[in-house]
Amino acid sequence: MERNKIKENYFKILEYINTLKIIDTHEHLPCREEDRIKETDVIKEYLSHYFNRDLISAGLSKENHNKVIEEDIPVIEKWKIIEPYWEYARYTGYGKALTIIARDLYGIEKIDASTIEELNTKFLKTLIPGYFKKILKDKCKIETSLLCVETIDTDYDPAEERSAICDKELFSPVYMLKDLIHPYLWSHFERIERQSGIRITSFSRYLEATEAIIEKAYSLGVVALKNSLAYLRSCKYERVTRSVAEEDFNQIFKTKHMSDWPISYAATGKNFQDYMFHFILGIANKKNLKVQIHTGIQEGSGNILSNSDPKLLINLFLEYPDVTFDIFHMSYPFQNELTVIAKNFQNVFIDMCWNHIGSPNASVNALIEWFDTVPLNKISAFGGDYLFIDGVYGHLKLAQDNIAKVLTIKMEEGLFDLDEAKNISKLLFYDNPREIFRLYSN
Ligand SMILES: [Zn+2]
């Protein structure tokens, strides 16, 4: 196929993709727009995660990092501190997302010393009600975003208060399991007591509280559970006996007398954590629930990458066949391992949330390979995974571009025609996540 024809196909596919409704499989935005932090500036908000880590990796000191994130100094002064590192990192996926945001949302071609103040002035004007809807609905055409919620500590009446835990016009809540599996402060136990209405006086009562919370979460409209513990521990969850787990659990009472200290630890051991995830998966298996699991790259500086290898989860995939496992971040950089796992397990799905900014090129290459290896219903193409609203837009544009590139390559190989390319793009961005999370009411 000649070059012009290839370009033409790419633009035709991209044009179609830009019209598609999107299901966004993963976000960390505020549960309601009114919770958005207003005392901010463009540097503070855009460096709240991701790109700040590239700057630190490039050499920005922790001290200077904290200065630009925490202190109230003019943005031009902040820029001078970060500029050398920004220049080194500007072409990473995180950097590209910010470039797209500045260009498309604020009409600024390049973020640099001459434009940072203008960008900030324009950015501050977005701190008004209705901006979330403008970005998520009007600009991104996102039907719903699956949003992580850490607590369902709310006085609710299921009949009246349907949007108790988040803004349901924008979001579908996903309940974070980290407190239930890995509590380590007394405040975590107190939060579990508040959410469940059950006083934790024994391991049996803890298990009761866990069941009650999961039931309540679903009555409030939660669509999936999420395990993000690869940040704190290995993804290997052994099957342990209840008595061993209970022995671990009983350790927490040794620090009960400190529970009103500002920070009071109530450490639980690995046996307890392993037991709890199996216990929760037992409930999930009985009720055919969906469980999202963090694998691969950990946000932040440092951490132990081998803890997040998806191979460590295989015993769970085997033992809980009726749970739908949505595996985050295509396990990057373990995407080859996840490819084979998703091919071999009916209950394992690949989720590309975070990936198009984590590594645009790895995302393209993985998708190219999946055409050879993985049935097309196993892949969800987009989850913004951002803490700040503009990031969702920047990420989506990279994702749409990546999918268009891959589909063009496959068309060029003669695998399918333009109509089929369009059908596949709709599967990846909309039909698959809708089916995986059964979002039929939307
Ligand atoms: Zn996330």
Short mmCIF file of C-alpha atoms and ligand atoms in Angstrom, two decimals:
data_model
loop_
_atom_site.label_atom_id
_atom_site.label_comp_id
_atom_site.label_asym_id
_atom_site.label_seq_id
_atom_site.Cartn_x
_atom_site.Cartn_y
_atom_site.Cartn_z
CA MET A 1 0.00 0.00 0.00
CA GLU A 2 1.47 3.35 -0.96
CA ARG A 3 2.32 5.93 1.65
CA ASN A 4 -0.48 8.39 0.88
CA LYS A 5 -3.06 5.62 1.05
CA ILE A 6 -1.72 4.55 4.44
CA LYS A 7 -1.97 8.11 5.73
CA GLU A 8 -5.47 8.41 4.34
CA ASN A 9 -6.56 5.24 6.13
CA TYR A 10 -5.01 6.41 9.38
CA PHE A 11 -6.94 9.69 9.24
CA LYS A 12 -10.18 7.92 8.33
CA ILE A 13 -9.84 5.55 11.28
CA LEU A 14 -8.84 8.34 13.66
CA GLU A 15 -11.75 10.47 12.49
CA TYR A 16 -14.13 7.60 13.24
CA ILE A 17 -12.51 6.89 16.63
CA ASN A 18 -12.97 10.54 17.58
CA THR A 19 -16.74 10.10 17.19
CA LEU A 20 -16.91 7.03 19.47
CA LYS A 21 -18.42 6.96 22.92
CA ILE A 22 -15.82 5.84 25.44
CA ILE A 23 -15.93 3.72 28.56
CA ASP A 24 -13.04 4.78 30.77
CA THR A 25 -12.03 1.78 32.90
CA HIS A 26 -10.10 3.59 35.63
CA GLU A 27 -9.78 7.05 37.21
CA HIS A 28 -8.67 8.64 40.50
CA LEU A 29 -10.47 11.97 40.11
CA PRO A 30 -12.30 13.62 43.03
CA CYS A 31 -15.63 11.82 43.62
CA ARG A 32 -17.45 15.09 43.01
CA GLU A 33 -16.32 18.19 41.17
CA GLU A 34 -16.85 20.33 44.27
CA ASP A 35 -14.10 18.29 46.00
CA ARG A 36 -11.54 19.57 43.46
CA ILE A 37 -8.74 21.50 45.23
CA LYS A 38 -9.09 25.18 44.33
CA GLU A 39 -5.90 26.54 45.94
CA THR A 40 -3.66 25.42 43.12
CA ASP A 41 -1.78 26.49 40.00
CA VAL A 42 -1.07 24.71 36.75
CA ILE A 43 2.33 23.37 37.85
CA LYS A 44 1.06 22.11 41.17
CA GLU A 45 -1.88 20.32 39.53
CA TYR A 46 -0.04 18.86 36.53
CA LEU A 47 2.84 17.68 38.72
CA SER A 48 0.58 16.04 41.30
CA HIS A 49 1.70 12.67 39.86
CA TYR A 50 3.27 11.01 36.80
CA PHE A 51 5.29 13.77 35.07
CA ASN A 52 6.79 14.91 38.38
CA ARG A 53 8.30 11.42 38.62
CA ASP A 54 10.02 11.84 35.24
CA LEU A 55 11.42 15.16 36.51
CA ILE A 56 12.74 13.48 39.67
CA SER A 57 14.14 10.64 37.58
CA ALA A 58 15.92 13.25 35.44
CA GLY A 59 17.55 14.77 38.53
CA LEU A 60 15.10 17.20 40.18
CA SER A 61 15.84 17.09 43.92
CA LYS A 62 13.10 16.01 46.34
CA GLU A 63 13.55 19.36 48.10
CA ASN A 64 12.94 21.39 44.95
CA HIS A 65 10.12 19.05 43.97
CA ASN A 66 8.35 19.71 47.26
CA LYS A 67 8.94 23.43 46.83
CA VAL A 68 7.10 23.60 43.49
CA ILE A 69 4.32 21.28 44.70
CA GLU A 70 3.72 22.78 48.12
CA GLU A 71 4.83 26.42 48.17
CA ASP A 72 2.85 29.41 47.03
CA ILE A 73 5.40 31.08 44.74
CA PRO A 74 4.88 32.54 41.23
CA VAL A 75 4.67 29.91 38.47
CA ILE A 76 7.53 31.53 36.56
CA GLU A 77 9.80 30.93 39.55
CA LYS A 78 8.60 27.36 39.78
CA TRP A 79 9.31 27.00 36.07
CA LYS A 80 12.91 28.12 36.49
CA ILE A 81 13.46 25.36 39.06
CA ILE A 82 12.02 22.56 36.92
CA GLU A 83 12.90 23.75 33.41
CA PRO A 84 16.12 21.74 32.80
CA TYR A 85 14.40 18.51 33.82
CA TRP A 86 11.22 19.33 31.87
CA GLU A 87 13.34 19.69 28.74
CA TYR A 88 14.82 16.20 29.24
CA ALA A 89 11.44 14.63 29.95
CA ARG A 90 9.15 16.52 27.56
CA TYR A 91 8.95 13.64 25.04
CA THR A 92 7.98 10.87 27.46
CA GLY A 93 4.37 9.69 27.37
CA TYR A 94 3.60 11.78 30.46
CA GLY A 95 5.23 14.81 28.84
CA LYS A 96 3.35 14.24 25.57
CA ALA A 97 0.02 14.18 27.41
CA LEU A 98 0.74 17.62 28.91
CA THR A 99 1.78 18.98 25.50
CA ILE A 100 -1.52 17.79 24.00
CA ILE A 101 -3.49 19.33 26.89
CA ALA A 102 -1.78 22.73 26.48
CA ARG A 103 -2.30 22.70 22.72
CA ASP A 104 -5.90 21.46 22.51
CA LEU A 105 -7.46 22.81 25.69
CA TYR A 106 -5.57 26.11 26.05
CA GLY A 107 -4.28 26.94 22.55
CA ILE A 108 -0.63 26.89 23.63
CA GLU A 109 1.76 25.11 21.26
CA LYS A 110 4.67 24.60 23.64
CA ILE A 111 4.97 24.73 27.42
CA ASP A 112 8.05 26.82 28.22
CA ALA A 113 9.21 29.97 30.03
CA SER A 114 7.38 32.22 27.56
CA THR A 115 3.99 30.44 27.91
CA ILE A 116 3.80 29.06 31.44
CA GLU A 117 2.13 32.18 32.89
CA GLU A 118 -0.45 32.34 30.12
CA LEU A 119 -1.13 28.62 30.62
CA ASN A 120 -1.59 29.18 34.34
CA THR A 121 -4.00 32.12 33.82
CA LYS A 122 -6.13 30.06 31.45
CA PHE A 123 -5.94 26.99 33.70
CA LEU A 124 -7.17 28.93 36.77
CA LYS A 125 -10.32 29.84 34.82
CA THR A 126 -11.24 26.15 34.69
CA LEU A 127 -11.74 25.96 38.46
CA ILE A 128 -15.47 26.47 38.04
CA PRO A 129 -18.47 24.15 38.29
CA GLY A 130 -19.24 22.32 35.05
CA TYR A 131 -15.62 21.88 33.92
CA PHE A 132 -15.56 18.15 34.74
CA LYS A 133 -18.61 17.65 32.55
CA LYS A 134 -17.08 19.75 29.78
CA ILE A 135 -13.95 17.59 29.68
CA LEU A 136 -15.39 14.15 30.36
CA LYS A 137 -18.61 14.43 28.38
CA ASP A 138 -18.16 17.13 25.73
CA LYS A 139 -14.46 16.80 24.91
CA CYS A 140 -13.87 13.10 25.62
CA LYS A 141 -17.37 11.62 24.98
CA ILE A 142 -16.89 9.38 28.01
CA GLU A 143 -20.14 7.62 28.88
CA THR A 144 -18.84 6.66 32.31
CA SER A 145 -15.49 6.46 34.10
CA LEU A 146 -14.85 3.69 36.61
CA LEU A 147 -13.70 5.63 39.64
CA CYS A 148 -11.75 4.30 42.63
CA VAL A 149 -13.48 5.03 45.93
CA GLU A 150 -11.73 4.29 49.21
CA THR A 151 -14.67 4.39 51.55
CA ILE A 152 -18.42 3.95 51.63
CA ASP A 153 -18.57 5.58 55.04
CA THR A 154 -21.84 7.38 54.44
CA ASP A 155 -25.26 7.60 56.01
CA TYR A 156 -27.30 6.41 53.13
CA ASP A 157 -30.73 5.33 52.23
CA PRO A 158 -30.36 3.08 49.18
CA ALA A 159 -33.81 4.06 47.94
CA GLU A 160 -33.17 7.78 47.99
CA GLU A 161 -29.48 8.45 47.79
CA ARG A 162 -28.31 6.74 44.62
CA SER A 163 -25.27 8.97 44.25
CA ALA A 164 -24.08 8.48 47.84
CA ILE A 165 -20.44 7.68 47.08
CA CYS A 166 -19.71 9.65 43.90
CA ASP A 167 -21.25 11.68 41.10
CA LYS A 168 -23.03 8.94 39.14
CA GLU A 169 -23.60 11.22 36.15
CA LEU A 170 -19.87 11.00 35.51
CA PHE A 171 -18.64 7.95 37.37
CA SER A 172 -19.23 4.26 38.13
CA PRO A 173 -17.64 3.51 41.51
CA VAL A 174 -15.04 0.80 42.10
CA TYR A 175 -14.39 -0.15 45.72
CA MET A 176 -10.75 -0.27 46.86
CA LEU A 177 -9.97 -3.40 48.89
CA LYS A 178 -6.73 -2.18 50.47
CA ASP A 179 -8.21 -1.49 53.93
CA LEU A 180 -9.89 -4.87 54.07
CA ILE A 181 -6.86 -6.89 52.93
CA HIS A 182 -4.01 -4.81 54.29
CA PRO A 183 -5.10 -2.61 57.22
CA TYR A 184 -2.09 -1.38 59.20
CA LEU A 185 -3.38 1.54 61.26
CA TRP A 186 -6.07 1.61 63.90
CA SER A 187 -7.78 4.29 61.85
CA HIS A 188 -8.23 1.67 59.09
CA PHE A 189 -10.03 -0.64 61.50
CA GLU A 190 -12.17 2.25 62.71
CA ARG A 191 -13.07 3.07 59.12
CA ILE A 192 -14.08 -0.57 58.58
CA GLU A 193 -16.26 -0.37 61.69
CA ARG A 194 -17.94 2.81 60.43
CA GLN A 195 -18.57 1.42 56.95
CA SER A 196 -19.94 -1.90 58.17
CA GLY A 197 -21.61 -0.85 61.41
CA ILE A 198 -19.85 -3.84 63.02
CA ARG A 199 -17.51 -3.55 66.01
CA ILE A 200 -14.25 -5.47 65.37
CA THR A 201 -13.80 -7.56 68.49
CA SER A 202 -12.57 -10.79 66.87
CA PHE A 203 -11.49 -12.29 63.56
CA SER A 204 -15.03 -13.64 63.02
CA ARG A 205 -16.43 -10.15 63.41
CA TYR A 206 -13.80 -8.84 60.97
CA LEU A 207 -14.93 -11.36 58.35
CA GLU A 208 -18.56 -10.39 58.97
CA ALA A 209 -17.66 -6.72 58.52
CA THR A 210 -15.89 -7.52 55.24
CA GLU A 211 -18.96 -9.28 53.85
CA ALA A 212 -21.22 -6.47 55.03
CA ILE A 213 -19.07 -3.81 53.35
CA ILE A 214 -18.98 -5.64 50.02
CA GLU A 215 -22.75 -6.08 50.14
CA LYS A 216 -23.27 -2.41 50.99
CA ALA A 217 -20.85 -1.30 48.25
CA TYR A 218 -22.89 -3.18 45.64
CA SER A 219 -26.15 -1.79 46.97
CA LEU A 220 -24.61 1.66 46.40
CA GLY A 221 -23.83 0.90 42.76
CA VAL A 222 -20.23 -0.31 42.87
CA VAL A 223 -19.38 -2.12 39.61
CA ALA A 224 -16.08 -3.78 40.62
CA LEU A 225 -13.61 -4.33 43.44
CA LYS A 226 -9.98 -3.25 43.16
CA ASN A 227 -6.79 -4.67 44.61
CA SER A 228 -3.93 -2.15 44.35
CA LEU A 229 -1.63 -3.83 46.86
CA ALA A 230 1.24 -4.51 44.42
CA TYR A 231 2.49 -1.16 45.73
CA LEU A 232 2.91 -2.59 49.22
CA ARG A 233 3.49 -6.33 48.88
CA SER A 234 3.84 -9.25 46.46
CA CYS A 235 0.91 -10.28 44.25
CA LYS A 236 1.40 -13.87 45.45
CA TYR A 237 -1.55 -14.77 47.68
CA GLU A 238 -1.02 -18.19 49.23
CA ARG A 239 -3.87 -20.32 50.48
CA VAL A 240 -3.48 -20.32 54.27
CA THR A 241 -5.62 -21.80 57.02
CA ARG A 242 -8.09 -19.74 58.96
CA SER A 243 -6.30 -20.48 62.24
CA VAL A 244 -2.96 -19.11 60.94
CA ALA A 245 -4.71 -15.98 59.64
CA GLU A 246 -6.48 -15.53 62.96
CA GLU A 247 -3.17 -15.72 64.84
CA ASP A 248 -1.87 -12.89 62.62
CA PHE A 249 -5.02 -10.90 63.15
CA ASN A 250 -4.87 -11.22 66.93
CA GLN A 251 -1.56 -9.31 66.91
CA ILE A 252 -3.44 -6.06 66.27
CA PHE A 253 -4.85 -6.05 69.80
CA LYS A 254 -1.33 -5.63 71.21
CA THR A 255 -1.49 -1.96 70.16
CA LYS A 256 -5.17 -1.39 70.97
CA HIS A 257 -4.26 0.84 73.90
CA MET A 258 -2.62 3.30 71.44
CA SER A 259 -5.62 3.60 69.17
CA ASP A 260 -6.25 7.27 69.94
CA TRP A 261 -2.66 8.32 69.18
CA PRO A 262 -2.32 10.47 66.04
CA ILE A 263 -0.74 7.55 64.15
CA SER A 264 -1.12 4.16 65.75
CA TYR A 265 -0.05 1.02 63.98
CA ALA A 266 -2.06 -2.18 63.97
CA ALA A 267 0.09 -4.30 61.71
CA THR A 268 -1.28 -7.47 60.17
CA GLY A 269 0.97 -10.10 58.64
CA LYS A 270 1.11 -11.73 55.21
CA ASN A 271 -0.91 -14.77 56.32
CA PHE A 272 -3.81 -12.53 57.31
CA GLN A 273 -3.60 -10.57 54.03
CA ASP A 274 -3.42 -13.75 51.94
CA TYR A 275 -6.41 -15.20 53.73
CA MET A 276 -8.43 -12.01 53.31
CA PHE A 277 -7.96 -11.77 49.56
CA HIS A 278 -8.95 -15.43 49.17
CA PHE A 279 -11.95 -14.81 51.44
CA ILE A 280 -13.04 -11.84 49.31
CA LEU A 281 -12.47 -13.77 46.07
CA GLY A 282 -14.66 -16.53 47.52
CA ILE A 283 -17.48 -13.99 47.82
CA ALA A 284 -16.68 -12.57 44.38
CA ASN A 285 -16.74 -16.06 42.85
CA LYS A 286 -20.15 -16.85 44.34
CA LYS A 287 -21.59 -13.59 43.05
CA ASN A 288 -19.72 -13.41 39.70
CA LEU A 289 -18.11 -10.10 40.63
CA LYS A 290 -15.41 -8.26 38.71
CA VAL A 291 -12.07 -7.61 40.34
CA GLN A 292 -9.54 -5.11 39.00
CA ILE A 293 -5.93 -5.82 39.97
CA HIS A 294 -2.94 -3.52 39.72
CA THR A 295 0.04 -5.19 38.03
CA GLY A 296 3.24 -3.87 36.48
CA ILE A 297 4.76 -0.40 36.84
CA GLN A 298 4.18 1.29 40.19
CA GLU A 299 3.57 5.05 40.22
CA GLY A 300 6.09 6.94 42.33
CA SER A 301 9.84 6.82 42.64
CA GLY A 302 11.34 3.46 43.59
CA ASN A 303 9.35 0.35 44.65
CA ILE A 304 9.87 -3.37 43.93
CA LEU A 305 8.78 -4.14 40.39
CA SER A 306 8.90 -7.93 40.81
CA ASN A 307 6.03 -7.70 43.36
CA SER A 308 3.69 -6.78 40.52
CA ASP A 309 4.39 -9.61 38.06
CA PRO A 310 1.03 -11.03 36.83
CA LYS A 311 2.43 -14.59 36.93
CA LEU A 312 2.16 -14.34 40.73
CA LEU A 313 -1.65 -14.21 40.37
CA ILE A 314 -2.08 -17.41 38.36
CA ASN A 315 -3.20 -19.51 41.36
CA LEU A 316 -6.09 -17.05 41.84
CA PHE A 317 -7.10 -17.19 38.17
CA LEU A 318 -7.23 -20.99 38.45
CA GLU A 319 -9.04 -21.19 41.77
CA TYR A 320 -11.75 -18.55 41.15
CA PRO A 321 -13.02 -19.27 37.61
CA ASP A 322 -16.27 -17.31 38.09
CA VAL A 323 -14.52 -14.05 38.99
CA THR A 324 -13.79 -11.70 36.09
CA PHE A 325 -10.22 -10.48 36.55
CA ASP A 326 -9.49 -7.15 34.86
CA ILE A 327 -5.70 -6.86 34.89
CA PHE A 328 -4.44 -3.30 34.96
CA HIS A 329 -1.76 -1.55 32.96
CA MET A 330 -1.35 -4.57 30.63
CA SER A 331 1.14 -5.57 33.37
CA TYR A 332 3.71 -3.32 31.69
CA PRO A 333 6.62 -4.20 31.47
CA PHE A 334 5.33 -7.79 31.88
CA GLN A 335 2.91 -7.46 28.96
CA ASN A 336 4.24 -10.63 27.29
CA GLU A 337 3.38 -12.66 30.38
CA LEU A 338 -0.10 -11.15 30.54
CA THR A 339 -0.61 -11.87 26.84
CA VAL A 340 -0.18 -15.58 27.42
CA ILE A 341 -2.26 -15.55 30.62
CA ALA A 342 -5.16 -13.73 28.90
CA LYS A 343 -4.92 -16.21 26.02
CA ASN A 344 -5.10 -19.18 28.39
CA PHE A 345 -7.72 -17.99 30.88
CA GLN A 346 -11.32 -17.23 29.97
CA ASN A 347 -11.70 -15.15 33.16
CA VAL A 348 -8.68 -12.87 32.61
CA PHE A 349 -8.94 -9.59 30.67
CA ILE A 350 -6.32 -7.03 29.63
CA ASP A 351 -6.87 -3.43 30.71
CA MET A 352 -4.73 -0.73 29.07
CA CYS A 353 -5.46 1.92 31.68
CA TRP A 354 -2.40 4.15 32.24
CA ASN A 355 -0.52 2.50 29.35
CA HIS A 356 -0.77 5.02 26.53
CA ILE A 357 1.02 7.59 28.68
CA GLY A 358 3.23 5.03 30.49
CA SER A 359 4.70 4.02 27.15
CA PRO A 360 2.88 4.95 23.94
CA ASN A 361 5.23 2.73 21.93
CA ALA A 362 4.89 -0.34 24.18
CA SER A 363 1.11 0.08 23.90
CA VAL A 364 1.26 0.09 20.10
CA ASN A 365 3.56 -2.93 19.99
CA ALA A 366 1.46 -4.90 22.48
CA LEU A 367 -1.71 -4.24 20.49
CA ILE A 368 0.01 -5.35 17.30
CA GLU A 369 0.94 -8.62 18.98
CA TRP A 370 -2.51 -9.16 20.49
CA PHE A 371 -4.00 -9.34 17.00
CA ASP A 372 -1.90 -12.51 16.61
CA THR A 373 -2.55 -13.96 20.03
CA VAL A 374 -5.57 -12.74 22.01
CA PRO A 375 -9.29 -12.74 21.10
CA LEU A 376 -10.45 -9.17 20.59
CA ASN A 377 -13.09 -9.25 23.34
CA LYS A 378 -10.32 -9.56 25.96
CA ILE A 379 -8.95 -6.01 25.66
CA SER A 380 -10.13 -2.65 27.04
CA ALA A 381 -8.27 0.19 25.35
CA PHE A 382 -8.58 3.12 27.70
CA GLY A 383 -8.47 4.13 31.35
CA GLY A 384 -7.16 7.61 32.10
CA ASP A 385 -5.85 6.78 35.58
CA TYR A 386 -5.42 10.48 36.37
CA LEU A 387 -5.75 12.48 39.57
CA PHE A 388 -6.44 15.69 37.63
CA ILE A 389 -9.14 16.26 35.07
CA ASP A 390 -7.14 17.64 32.12
CA GLY A 391 -4.97 14.51 32.18
CA VAL A 392 -7.89 12.35 31.10
CA TYR A 393 -8.17 14.35 27.87
CA GLY A 394 -4.43 14.23 27.10
CA HIS A 395 -4.32 10.50 27.74
CA LEU A 396 -7.39 9.76 25.64
CA LYS A 397 -5.91 11.59 22.64
CA LEU A 398 -2.77 9.43 22.86
CA ALA A 399 -4.89 6.27 23.19
CA GLN A 400 -7.02 7.17 20.17
CA ASP A 401 -3.90 7.88 18.13
CA ASN A 402 -2.29 4.58 19.18
CA ILE A 403 -5.34 2.50 18.28
CA ALA A 404 -5.63 4.26 14.92
CA LYS A 405 -1.93 3.56 14.21
CA VAL A 406 -2.27 -0.16 15.00
CA LEU A 407 -5.44 -0.58 12.98
CA THR A 408 -3.78 1.17 10.02
CA ILE A 409 -0.81 -1.21 10.24
CA LYS A 410 -3.11 -4.22 10.31
CA MET A 411 -5.13 -2.88 7.35
CA GLU A 412 -1.90 -2.40 5.47
CA GLU A 413 -1.04 -6.05 6.12
CA GLY A 414 -4.34 -6.94 4.50
CA LEU A 415 -5.87 -8.39 7.67
CA PHE A 416 -9.13 -6.45 7.30
CA ASP A 417 -10.77 -3.49 5.57
CA LEU A 418 -11.74 -0.03 6.82
CA ASP A 419 -15.20 -1.06 8.03
CA GLU A 420 -13.75 -3.87 10.13
CA ALA A 421 -11.08 -1.50 11.51
CA LYS A 422 -13.88 0.79 12.66
CA ASN A 423 -15.78 -2.11 14.26
CA ILE A 424 -12.66 -3.21 16.15
CA SER A 425 -11.99 0.31 17.47
CA LYS A 426 -15.53 0.38 18.89
CA LEU A 427 -14.97 -2.99 20.58
CA LEU A 428 -11.79 -1.76 22.26
CA PHE A 429 -13.06 1.63 23.43
CA TYR A 430 -16.68 0.82 24.25
CA ASP A 431 -18.22 -2.62 23.71
CA ASN A 432 -15.61 -4.65 25.58
CA PRO A 433 -15.48 -2.62 28.83
CA ARG A 434 -19.28 -2.31 28.74
CA GLU A 435 -19.59 -6.08 28.51
CA ILE A 436 -16.81 -6.87 31.01
CA PHE A 437 -18.32 -4.59 33.69
CA ARG A 438 -21.93 -5.17 32.58
CA LEU A 439 -22.65 -1.47 32.39
CA TYR A 440 -25.97 -2.05 30.67
CA SER A 441 -27.95 0.50 32.63
CA ASN A 442 -25.91 3.34 31.10
ZN ZN B 1 -4.78 3.79 39.33
#
